[in-house]
Coordinates of C-alpha atoms in Angstrom, one line a residue:
X103 CA -13.0 14.5 -101.2
X104 CA -15.2 17.2 -100.6
X105 CA -13.5 20.1 -98.7
X106 CA -15.2 22.6 -97.0
X107 CA -14.5 26.6 -96.5
X108 CA -16.0 28.7 -93.7
X109 CA -17.3 31.1 -94.1
X110 CA -17.4 33.7 -90.7
X111 CA -20.8 35.1 -89.5
X112 CA -20.9 38.2 -87.5
X113 CA -23.5 37.5 -84.3
X114 CA -25.2 39.9 -83.0
X115 CA -24.3 41.0 -79.4
X116 CA -21.6 39.8 -77.3
X117 CA -20.4 38.2 -80.8
X118 CA -17.5 39.9 -82.5
X119 CA -16.4 38.5 -85.1
X120 CA -13.0 40.0 -85.3
X121 CA -10.0 37.9 -87.2
X122 CA -7.4 35.9 -85.2
X123 CA -6.1 33.5 -88.2
X124 CA -6.9 32.0 -91.3
X125 CA -10.4 29.3 -91.4
X126 CA -9.2 25.4 -91.6
X127 CA -10.4 23.9 -94.2
X128 CA -12.9 20.7 -93.2
X129 CA -12.6 18.0 -94.6
X130 CA -15.3 16.2 -95.2
X131 CA -15.7 11.8 -94.7
X132 CA -17.7 10.3 -97.9
X133 CA -20.0 7.6 -95.3
X134 CA -20.6 10.9 -93.0
X135 CA -22.1 13.3 -96.3
X136 CA -24.6 9.9 -96.4
X137 CA -26.1 10.5 -93.4
X138 CA -29.2 13.0 -92.4
X139 CA -28.2 17.0 -91.5
X140 CA -30.7 16.9 -89.4
X141 CA -31.6 13.1 -88.6
X142 CA -35.7 11.7 -87.2
X143 CA -37.1 10.8 -85.6
X144 CA -35.3 13.0 -84.0
X145 CA -35.1 12.9 -79.7
X146 CA -31.8 13.8 -77.5
X147 CA -31.9 11.6 -74.2
X148 CA -30.6 13.5 -71.5
X149 CA -27.4 11.1 -71.4
X150 CA -25.7 12.5 -68.3
X151 CA -28.4 11.6 -66.7
X152 CA -29.0 8.0 -68.3
X153 CA -25.0 7.7 -66.0
X154 CA -26.5 8.2 -63.1
X155 CA -29.3 6.1 -63.1
X156 CA -27.1 3.1 -64.9
X157 CA -24.6 4.1 -61.4
X158 CA -27.4 3.3 -59.3
X159 CA -28.9 0.9 -60.7
X160 CA -25.4 -1.4 -61.6
X161 CA -24.5 -1.3 -58.1
X162 CA -27.4 -1.8 -56.2
X163 CA -27.4 -5.0 -54.3
X164 CA -31.3 -4.5 -53.4
X165 CA -32.8 -3.6 -56.2
X166 CA -35.9 -2.8 -56.6
X167 CA -37.2 -3.4 -59.8
X168 CA -38.2 -6.6 -61.0
X169 CA -34.9 -7.9 -62.5
X170 CA -33.1 -8.0 -59.4
X171 CA -29.4 -7.3 -58.4
X172 CA -26.7 -7.1 -61.6
X173 CA -24.3 -6.9 -59.0
X174 CA -22.8 -10.4 -56.3
X175 CA -19.6 -10.3 -54.4
X176 CA -16.6 -12.1 -56.2
X177 CA -14.1 -14.1 -53.5
X178 CA -12.0 -16.0 -55.1
X179 CA -9.0 -13.5 -54.7
X180 CA -7.5 -14.4 -57.9
X181 CA -4.5 -12.6 -58.7
X182 CA -4.9 -9.9 -55.9
X183 CA -5.8 -10.9 -51.9
X184 CA -8.8 -8.5 -52.1
X185 CA -12.5 -9.6 -52.6
X186 CA -13.5 -8.4 -55.5
X187 CA -17.5 -8.4 -57.8
X188 CA -18.6 -9.3 -60.5
X189 CA -22.3 -7.5 -62.4
X190 CA -24.1 -9.5 -65.6
X191 CA -23.5 -8.9 -68.6
X192 CA -26.7 -9.5 -70.2
X193 CA -29.3 -10.3 -67.6
X194 CA -29.4 -13.6 -65.7
X195 CA -26.9 -14.4 -68.3
X196 CA -27.1 -18.9 -67.2
X197 CA -23.3 -19.0 -66.5
X198 CA -22.9 -15.5 -64.7
X199 CA -23.6 -14.5 -60.7
X200 CA -22.6 -15.6 -57.4
X201 CA -24.1 -19.0 -57.7
X202 CA -22.1 -20.2 -61.1
X203 CA -18.9 -20.6 -61.7
X204 CA -18.0 -20.1 -58.5
X205 CA -19.2 -16.1 -58.5
X206 CA -16.4 -16.0 -60.8
X207 CA -17.4 -15.2 -65.0
X208 CA -17.7 -12.1 -64.8
X209 CA -16.0 -9.1 -67.6
X210 CA -13.9 -6.3 -66.8
X211 CA -14.9 -4.3 -69.9
X212 CA -18.6 -4.2 -68.5
X213 CA -17.5 -3.3 -65.5
X214 CA -14.4 -0.4 -66.4
X215 CA -16.6 0.9 -68.2
X216 CA -19.5 1.4 -65.9
X217 CA -15.7 3.2 -63.4
X218 CA -15.3 5.1 -65.9
X219 CA -18.6 6.6 -67.3
X220 CA -19.2 6.6 -63.7
X221 CA -16.3 8.9 -62.3
X222 CA -16.6 10.9 -65.4
X223 CA -20.1 12.4 -64.2
X224 CA -18.7 12.8 -61.1
X225 CA -19.7 9.9 -59.2
X226 CA -16.3 9.3 -57.3
X227 CA -16.3 5.1 -57.3
X228 CA -13.3 5.0 -54.9
X229 CA -15.5 5.7 -52.1
X230 CA -19.1 4.7 -52.3
X231 CA -21.1 3.1 -49.9
X232 CA -17.7 2.7 -48.3
X233 CA -16.6 0.2 -51.0
X234 CA -13.4 2.0 -52.7
X235 CA -14.8 0.3 -56.8
X236 CA -11.7 1.3 -58.2
X237 CA -9.2 -0.8 -56.2
X238 CA -11.6 -3.9 -56.7
X239 CA -11.6 -3.8 -60.2
X240 CA -7.3 -4.7 -60.5
X241 CA -8.4 -8.3 -59.5
X242 CA -8.8 -8.0 -63.6
X243 CA -5.0 -7.5 -63.6
X244 CA -3.7 -11.6 -64.9
X245 CA -0.5 -12.3 -63.0
X246 CA -0.9 -16.1 -62.7
X247 CA -1.0 -17.1 -66.9
X248 CA 2.2 -15.0 -66.6
X249 CA 0.7 -12.5 -69.1
X250 CA 1.0 -9.7 -66.8
X251 CA -2.0 -6.6 -68.1
X252 CA -5.2 -6.3 -67.6
X253 CA -7.6 -9.0 -69.6
X254 CA -10.8 -9.0 -69.5
X255 CA -11.5 -11.8 -66.7
X256 CA -9.3 -13.3 -63.9
X257 CA -8.7 -15.9 -64.8
X258 CA -8.5 -19.0 -68.2
X259 CA -11.2 -21.0 -66.1
X260 CA -13.4 -19.0 -66.5
X261 CA -11.9 -17.7 -69.5
X262 CA -13.2 -20.0 -71.9
X263 CA -17.0 -19.4 -70.7
X264 CA -17.4 -16.7 -72.9
X265 CA -16.2 -12.8 -74.1
X266 CA -12.7 -14.0 -75.1
X267 CA -9.5 -15.1 -73.2
X268 CA -6.4 -15.0 -75.1
X269 CA -8.0 -15.7 -78.7
X270 CA -9.3 -12.6 -80.3
X271 CA -6.5 -9.8 -79.5
X272 CA -8.8 -6.5 -78.9
X273 CA -10.4 -8.5 -75.9
X274 CA -6.6 -8.8 -74.5
X275 CA -5.6 -5.0 -75.5
X276 CA -8.9 -2.8 -74.9
X277 CA -8.9 -3.5 -70.9
X278 CA -6.1 -2.2 -70.3
X279 CA -6.9 1.1 -72.3
X280 CA -9.8 1.2 -70.0
X281 CA -7.8 0.7 -67.6
X282 CA -5.2 3.0 -68.1
X283 CA -8.5 6.0 -69.4
X284 CA -10.2 4.8 -65.3
X285 CA -6.3 5.9 -63.7
X286 CA -6.2 9.3 -64.7
X287 CA -10.4 9.9 -63.4
X288 CA -9.4 8.1 -59.9
X289 CA -5.4 8.7 -59.8
X290 CA -3.5 7.7 -57.1
X291 CA -5.2 4.4 -56.7
X292 CA -3.0 2.2 -54.1
X293 CA -1.3 -0.7 -56.1
X294 CA -3.0 1.1 -60.2
X295 CA 0.6 2.9 -61.0
X296 CA 2.6 -1.0 -60.6
X297 CA 0.2 -2.2 -63.1
X298 CA 0.5 1.2 -64.8
X299 CA 3.9 0.1 -65.6
X300 CA 3.8 -3.0 -65.6
X301 CA 1.0 -2.5 -69.1
X302 CA 3.5 -0.6 -70.8
X303 CA 6.2 -2.8 -70.4
X304 CA 4.5 -5.8 -71.8
X305 CA 3.6 -3.8 -74.8
X306 CA 6.7 -2.0 -75.2
X307 CA 8.6 -5.7 -75.5
X308 CA 5.0 -7.2 -77.8
X309 CA 5.5 -3.7 -80.1
X310 CA 9.4 -5.4 -79.5
X311 CA 8.3 -7.8 -80.9
X312 CA 6.1 -7.5 -83.4
X313 CA 8.4 -4.8 -85.5
X314 CA 5.9 -3.3 -87.5
X315 CA 4.3 -6.9 -88.2
X316 CA 0.4 -7.2 -86.1
X317 CA -0.9 -9.6 -88.6
X318 CA -2.4 -12.0 -86.4
X319 CA -5.8 -12.5 -84.2
X320 CA -4.2 -12.2 -81.0
X321 CA -0.5 -12.1 -78.8
X322 CA 0.9 -13.8 -76.1
X323 CA 1.9 -11.7 -73.8
X324 CA 3.2 -14.5 -71.6
X325 CA 5.6 -15.9 -74.1
X326 CA 5.7 -12.5 -76.0
X327 CA 4.6 -14.2 -79.7
X328 CA 1.9 -13.5 -82.3
X329 CA -0.5 -16.0 -82.6
X330 CA -3.8 -16.8 -85.2
X331 CA -6.2 -19.4 -85.0
X332 CA -9.7 -19.1 -86.1
X333 CA -10.4 -15.9 -85.1
X334 CA -9.9 -13.4 -88.1
X335 CA -6.6 -11.5 -88.0
X336 CA -6.7 -8.0 -85.9
X337 CA -3.6 -6.1 -87.7
X338 CA -5.7 -3.0 -86.0
X339 CA -4.5 -3.5 -82.2
X340 CA -1.5 -1.6 -83.1
X341 CA -4.0 1.3 -82.5
X342 CA -4.6 0.1 -78.8
X343 CA -0.9 -0.6 -78.1
X344 CA -0.9 2.7 -79.7
X345 CA -2.9 4.9 -77.6
X346 CA -1.6 3.4 -74.2
X347 CA 2.0 3.5 -74.7
X348 CA 2.1 7.5 -75.7
X349 CA -0.9 7.8 -72.7
X350 CA 2.4 5.8 -70.7
X351 CA 4.7 8.7 -72.7
X352 CA 3.1 11.7 -71.1
X353 CA 2.4 9.7 -67.8
X354 CA 5.9 8.9 -66.9
X355 CA 7.7 11.9 -69.8
X356 CA 10.0 8.2 -70.8
X357 CA 11.1 8.3 -74.1
X358 CA 10.3 4.6 -74.6
X359 CA 7.0 4.3 -74.6
X360 CA 6.4 7.4 -77.1
X361 CA 9.3 5.2 -79.4
X362 CA 7.3 1.9 -79.6
X363 CA 4.0 4.6 -79.6
X364 CA 5.2 5.2 -83.0
X365 CA 6.3 1.9 -84.2
X366 CA 3.0 0.4 -83.5
X367 CA 1.2 3.3 -85.2
X368 CA 3.9 3.2 -88.1
X369 CA 2.2 -0.8 -88.8
X370 CA -1.1 0.8 -88.5
X371 CA -0.9 3.7 -91.0
X372 CA 1.6 0.7 -92.9
X373 CA -1.8 -1.6 -93.3
X374 CA -2.5 -1.1 -97.5
X375 CA -6.6 -2.1 -96.4
X376 CA -9.0 -1.4 -93.4
X377 CA -8.5 -3.9 -90.7
X378 CA -11.2 -2.8 -88.4
X379 CA -12.2 -5.0 -85.5
X380 CA -13.7 -3.6 -82.7
X381 CA -12.3 -0.4 -80.9
X382 CA -8.4 -0.2 -81.1
X383 CA -9.1 1.6 -85.3
X384 CA -10.6 4.7 -83.5
X385 CA -8.8 4.8 -81.2
X386 CA -5.9 4.1 -83.1
X387 CA -6.6 6.8 -85.2
X388 CA -7.0 10.2 -81.7
X389 CA -3.4 9.4 -81.3
X390 CA -2.6 9.4 -85.1
X391 CA -3.6 12.5 -84.8
X392 CA -2.4 13.3 -81.1
X393 CA 0.6 13.0 -82.8
X394 CA 1.1 14.4 -85.7
X395 CA -0.7 17.7 -84.1
X396 CA 1.8 17.4 -80.4
X397 CA 5.3 15.4 -81.7
X398 CA 4.5 16.3 -85.7
X399 CA 4.4 13.3 -87.3
X400 CA 3.2 12.5 -90.9
X401 CA 0.0 10.0 -90.0
X402 CA -2.6 9.2 -92.8
X403 CA -5.6 11.0 -90.9
X404 CA -7.9 10.4 -93.5
X405 CA -7.1 6.5 -95.1
X406 CA -8.3 5.4 -91.5
X407 CA -10.8 7.7 -91.4
X408 CA -11.7 5.9 -94.1
X409 CA -11.1 2.6 -93.0
X410 CA -13.7 3.7 -89.6
X411 CA -16.6 4.5 -91.4
X412 CA -16.8 2.1 -95.2
X413 CA -15.5 -0.8 -93.3
X414 CA -13.4 -3.7 -93.5
X415 CA -13.9 -4.5 -97.1
X416 CA -11.5 -7.4 -96.9
X417 CA -12.8 -11.4 -97.0
X418 CA -10.4 -11.9 -94.4
X419 CA -11.2 -9.6 -92.0
X420 CA -14.3 -8.2 -90.5
X421 CA -15.7 -8.4 -93.4
X422 CA -18.3 -5.8 -93.3
X423 CA -17.7 -4.0 -90.2
X424 CA -18.0 -0.2 -90.2
X425 CA -20.5 2.3 -89.8
X426 CA -23.8 2.7 -90.5
X427 CA -25.6 5.0 -92.8
X428 CA -29.4 5.2 -93.8
X429 CA -33.0 4.6 -93.2
X430 CA -34.1 1.6 -91.7
X431 CA -38.0 2.4 -91.3
X432 CA -39.6 5.6 -90.6
X433 CA -36.0 5.4 -88.8
X434 CA -32.2 7.4 -89.2
X435 CA -29.7 4.6 -87.8
X436 CA -27.0 6.6 -89.2
X437 CA -23.9 6.3 -87.2
X438 CA -23.7 3.5 -85.5
X439 CA -20.3 0.9 -85.2
X440 CA -21.1 -2.8 -86.1
X441 CA -22.3 -4.8 -89.8
X442 CA -23.4 -3.4 -92.3
X443 CA -24.5 -6.9 -94.2
X444 CA -25.0 -8.8 -91.3
X445 CA -29.1 -8.9 -92.9
X446 CA -28.7 -5.9 -93.4
X447 CA -26.6 -5.0 -90.8
X448 CA -26.3 -5.0 -87.1
X449 CA -25.7 -2.5 -84.8
X450 CA -23.7 -2.5 -81.2
X451 CA -24.9 -0.3 -77.9
X452 CA -21.2 -0.7 -76.6
X453 CA -19.9 0.2 -79.8
X454 CA -21.5 3.2 -80.6
X455 CA -21.5 4.6 -77.8
X456 CA -17.4 4.3 -77.2
X457 CA -16.3 5.4 -81.1
X458 CA -17.1 9.5 -79.1
X459 CA -14.5 8.3 -76.9
X460 CA -11.4 8.8 -79.2
X461 CA -13.4 11.3 -82.0
X462 CA -14.4 14.0 -80.2
X463 CA -11.7 15.2 -78.8
X464 CA -9.5 14.4 -82.3
X465 CA -10.6 17.2 -83.9
X466 CA -8.4 19.5 -80.8
X467 CA -6.0 17.7 -83.1
X468 CA -7.0 17.8 -86.6
X469 CA -10.0 20.6 -86.4
X470 CA -9.9 20.3 -90.3
X471 CA -13.1 17.2 -89.4
X472 CA -14.9 19.9 -87.0
X473 CA -17.9 19.8 -89.1
X474 CA -17.4 15.6 -90.2
X475 CA -17.0 14.1 -86.6
X476 CA -19.7 17.2 -85.1
X477 CA -22.5 15.7 -88.3
X478 CA -22.3 11.7 -87.4
X479 CA -21.5 12.9 -83.4
X480 CA -25.4 14.6 -84.2
X481 CA -26.5 11.2 -85.5
X482 CA -24.8 8.3 -83.8
X483 CA -26.2 10.1 -80.2
X484 CA -29.9 11.0 -82.0
X485 CA -29.3 6.9 -83.1
X486 CA -27.9 5.1 -79.8
X487 CA -31.2 5.9 -78.1
X488 CA -34.0 2.9 -79.9
X489 CA -31.8 0.6 -78.6
X490 CA -33.8 1.3 -74.8
X491 CA -36.7 -0.1 -74.9
X492 CA -39.4 2.9 -73.8
X493 CA -37.6 4.4 -77.1
X494 CA -39.4 2.3 -80.1
X495 CA -42.6 0.7 -80.4
X496 CA -43.5 -2.8 -78.3
X497 CA -43.5 -3.5 -82.1
X498 CA -39.9 -3.5 -83.1
X499 CA -38.6 -5.1 -80.0
X500 CA -38.1 -8.8 -79.0
X501 CA -39.1 -7.9 -75.4
X502 CA -42.7 -5.9 -76.1
X503 CA -43.8 -4.4 -72.8
X504 CA -41.1 -5.0 -70.9
X505 CA -39.6 -2.0 -70.1
X506 CA -40.6 -2.3 -66.8
X507 CA -38.1 -4.9 -66.0
X508 CA -35.3 -2.9 -66.1
X509 CA -37.5 0.8 -66.2
X510 CA -35.6 1.2 -69.5
X511 CA -32.4 1.8 -67.3
X512 CA -31.0 -1.1 -69.0
X513 CA -30.4 -1.4 -72.9
X514 CA -30.9 -4.0 -75.5
X515 CA -27.4 -4.8 -76.7
X516 CA -28.4 -4.9 -80.6
X517 CA -30.4 -2.8 -83.4
X518 CA -30.6 -5.1 -85.7
X519 CA -32.3 -4.2 -90.1
X520 CA -34.3 -7.1 -89.6
X521 CA -35.4 -10.2 -87.3
X522 CA -34.9 -13.0 -88.7
X523 CA -34.4 -15.4 -86.6
X524 CA -36.2 -14.6 -82.7
X525 CA -40.1 -13.7 -83.8
X526 CA -39.7 -13.9 -88.1
X527 CA -43.5 -14.1 -88.6
X528 CA -44.0 -11.4 -86.1
X529 CA -41.2 -8.8 -87.9
X530 CA -41.7 -8.9 -91.7
X531 CA -41.6 -5.9 -92.9
X532 CA -40.5 -4.6 -89.9
X533 CA -37.5 -2.1 -89.7
X534 CA -35.7 -2.3 -87.3
X535 CA -36.0 -4.6 -84.9
X536 CA -34.4 -3.6 -81.0
X537 CA -32.4 -7.4 -79.9
X538 CA -29.7 -9.1 -78.3
X539 CA -27.6 -12.4 -79.3
X540 CA -27.5 -13.2 -74.9
X541 CA -30.1 -16.6 -75.7
X542 CA -27.6 -18.1 -78.0
X543 CA -25.1 -18.1 -75.7
X544 CA -26.3 -20.5 -73.7
X545 CA -29.4 -23.0 -74.4
X546 CA -30.4 -21.6 -70.4
X547 CA -30.1 -18.0 -71.1
X548 CA -33.7 -16.0 -71.1
X549 CA -34.8 -13.9 -72.5
X550 CA -34.3 -10.9 -71.1
X551 CA -31.1 -11.7 -71.8
X552 CA -31.7 -9.8 -74.5
X553 CA -30.6 -6.9 -72.3
X554 CA -27.5 -6.0 -72.3
X555 CA -25.8 -4.8 -68.6
X556 CA -22.9 -4.8 -71.1
X557 CA -23.5 -2.9 -73.4
X558 CA -25.1 -0.3 -71.7
X559 CA -21.9 0.9 -69.3
X560 CA -20.0 3.2 -71.3
X561 CA -23.5 5.1 -71.2
X562 CA -21.2 7.3 -69.0
X563 CA -19.5 8.8 -71.7
X564 CA -21.7 10.3 -74.0
X565 CA -23.1 11.3 -70.6
X566 CA -19.4 13.6 -69.9
X567 CA -19.8 14.4 -73.4
X568 CA -22.9 14.8 -75.0
X569 CA -25.4 18.5 -74.0
X570 CA -28.1 20.0 -76.0
X571 CA -28.3 23.3 -76.5
X572 CA -31.9 25.7 -76.3
X573 CA -31.1 25.4 -80.5
X574 CA -32.5 22.1 -81.7
X575 CA -30.8 19.8 -83.7
X576 CA -27.1 21.8 -81.8
X577 CA -25.5 19.5 -79.4
X578 CA -22.7 21.2 -76.9
X579 CA -19.3 18.1 -77.1
X580 CA -17.0 18.1 -75.1
X581 CA -14.0 18.1 -76.8
X582 CA -11.9 17.5 -73.9
X583 CA -14.3 15.1 -71.5
X584 CA -12.2 11.9 -73.0
X585 CA -9.2 13.7 -74.2
X586 CA -6.6 11.4 -71.1
X587 CA -3.3 12.3 -70.7
X588 CA -3.4 15.4 -72.4
X589 CA -2.9 19.2 -71.2
X590 CA -6.7 20.6 -71.6
X591 CA -5.9 24.6 -70.3
X592 CA -9.6 25.8 -71.6
X593 CA -12.6 24.3 -72.1
X594 CA -13.7 23.5 -75.8
X595 CA -16.7 22.8 -77.4
X596 CA -17.9 21.6 -80.8
X597 CA -20.6 22.5 -82.5
X598 CA -22.8 21.9 -85.2
X599 CA -25.3 23.5 -86.9
X600 CA -27.5 20.8 -88.9
X601 CA -29.6 23.8 -90.3
X602 CA -29.9 25.7 -93.4
X603 CA -29.7 29.0 -92.3
X604 CA -27.5 29.8 -89.5
X605 CA -28.3 29.7 -85.8
X606 CA -27.3 31.4 -83.0
X607 CA -27.6 29.5 -78.8
X608 CA -26.5 30.5 -76.4
X609 CA -22.8 29.9 -74.3
X610 CA -22.6 29.8 -71.1
X611 CA -19.8 30.7 -69.7
X612 CA -17.7 29.1 -66.9
X613 CA -17.3 31.9 -63.7
X614 CA -14.8 35.3 -64.9
X615 CA -14.4 37.0 -67.7
X616 CA -14.1 35.3 -71.1
X617 CA -13.4 34.9 -74.3
X618 CA -14.7 32.6 -76.9
X619 CA -12.5 31.5 -79.6
X620 CA -13.0 29.1 -82.7
X621 CA -11.1 27.7 -84.2
X622 CA -11.8 27.0 -87.9
X623 CA -13.1 29.7 -88.5
X624 CA -10.1 32.0 -87.0
X625 CA -12.9 34.6 -85.3
X626 CA -13.1 35.7 -81.9
X627 CA -16.5 35.4 -81.1
X628 CA -17.6 36.8 -78.0
X629 CA -14.9 39.0 -76.3
X630 CA -15.4 40.2 -72.4
X631 CA -17.9 37.9 -71.9
X632 CA -18.8 37.4 -68.6
X633 CA -21.7 34.1 -67.9
X634 CA -23.6 33.8 -71.3
X635 CA -23.5 35.1 -75.0
X636 CA -24.6 33.7 -78.1
X637 CA -22.2 32.8 -80.8
X638 CA -23.5 32.0 -84.2
X639 CA -23.1 29.0 -85.9
X640 CA -23.0 28.5 -89.5
X641 CA -25.5 26.8 -92.0
X642 CA -24.3 23.5 -92.4
X643 CA -20.6 23.7 -90.5
X644 CA -19.0 24.0 -86.9
X645 CA -17.8 25.9 -84.8
X646 CA -14.8 24.4 -81.8
X647 CA -15.1 26.9 -79.2
X648 CA -11.8 27.6 -77.2
X649 CA -12.8 29.3 -73.6
X650 CA -10.0 31.6 -73.3
X651 CA -9.6 34.2 -70.1
X652 CA -10.7 37.5 -71.6
X653 CA -7.0 39.3 -73.0
X654 CA -5.8 36.6 -74.0
X655 CA -2.8 36.3 -77.1
X656 CA -3.5 33.5 -78.3
X657 CA -1.8 32.4 -81.1
X658 CA -2.1 29.9 -83.2
X659 CA -4.8 26.5 -81.9
X660 CA -1.2 24.9 -80.1
X661 CA -3.0 27.4 -77.2
X662 CA -5.6 23.1 -77.1
X663 CA -2.3 21.3 -76.9
X664 CA 1.2 20.8 -76.2
X665 CA 3.3 21.2 -79.1
X666 CA 6.9 19.0 -78.8
X667 CA 8.8 19.1 -82.8

């Protein structure tokens, strides 16, 4: 495995380069080394504006665009005696809306993503247009079926229409991860604390029952037993359990939750090969990184990162599921999550955005991966724009000329290497192709169901993390934005320079006199600044910049987290 030593470089002006500590040896992720340093064609969307536009679009009952509104009221009052609401998964899905299936078919993964993304970008969803949307999302806490966790639907009556319900483990665990995150962004919402406590208790009980054996398709949280069906086993559900339980241990200072977070990660770490299924393995890796740093654990982060990036190769697992690397046609498509082998490759927008959530803050706890994660994120963020109708020529889309339908606010669900199903003759020899599986879910679904509200719902995660700088190709990534239930005393930003020479970027600090410390090089990049300065990023290298009060005696990188061992 390649390793990199960061060379110390002095920057003119405010940058002092004064020695602080030992440079952090950088560890490569082999698959990231296959990605372009500077992806082409290069364009970074304003993801913060995307998040604001999406929220305004999704929560507008009088949506003015040709697609019409995507939101409706659900008055079934399942689980909690209150009105809730639904959002289309795919545009005009025939199974959904107020007039279909009693208005009850909608997904928490969709709605909780919208709430999280809005909150991360400064929108108060507890008091927007007179509604507390966060409170209304509590109807997904399933009590009527006895599971007592947050699930993807409000009831089993509609669940088997699609989206997984008690049969696909990640669909049962990930809503609870999202609910915990939403509850930190919007604290003290009435009723939330009881749900958070109950979910943690359920996951702790489940981990006790599983006793290190997560070799199941799903888990029945009512009967407290592991179950199997035709879906591949999802051992990486242990990562989702661990994320929730460690979050609960930090929130409630309860050692019981910490014990089971460690137990779940021991089950994950004990796997002999990648069982990467969706998003729960990356959540587990982030949690393992925190536990290594904060609790003195020794989980194998390098091994598990390779499990994600190289993908699952087990014949009885989700074979081929990993992170893309390379070019499709004239486009670099590296960094996306999806199938690496399905007809040449099939990547998904929501999955690709979601991985940024755990991996960007991970570098605070494992700074040896700053360069690798910075390079991957540059590719991932550049590639994620290709799902939007205004970012590809019509010749590479299954719905050409439809940019006006949602004003390109809603993206396609997927990006395929080639289209062998919908328009194979028109798309012969063309790569990549933007499309979606919506028309395949139901014979009544229109072609417009290729546009996915569900997939676009995660844009606020990138909106909170990603900012461009005054140097093309160098992004400023906020490592605190999605570091939930953690100590975040100081701003921390990851910069990666893809260029073959060092570059100076403008750093804008918060009000007051500040010192800028780079954890990677062990150098102060600037001291005593007020407002802005320039900081130097060496060629093909990363800076993990911590913004400290001027004159603070920072001894080591534990200024980034609370070390408990």
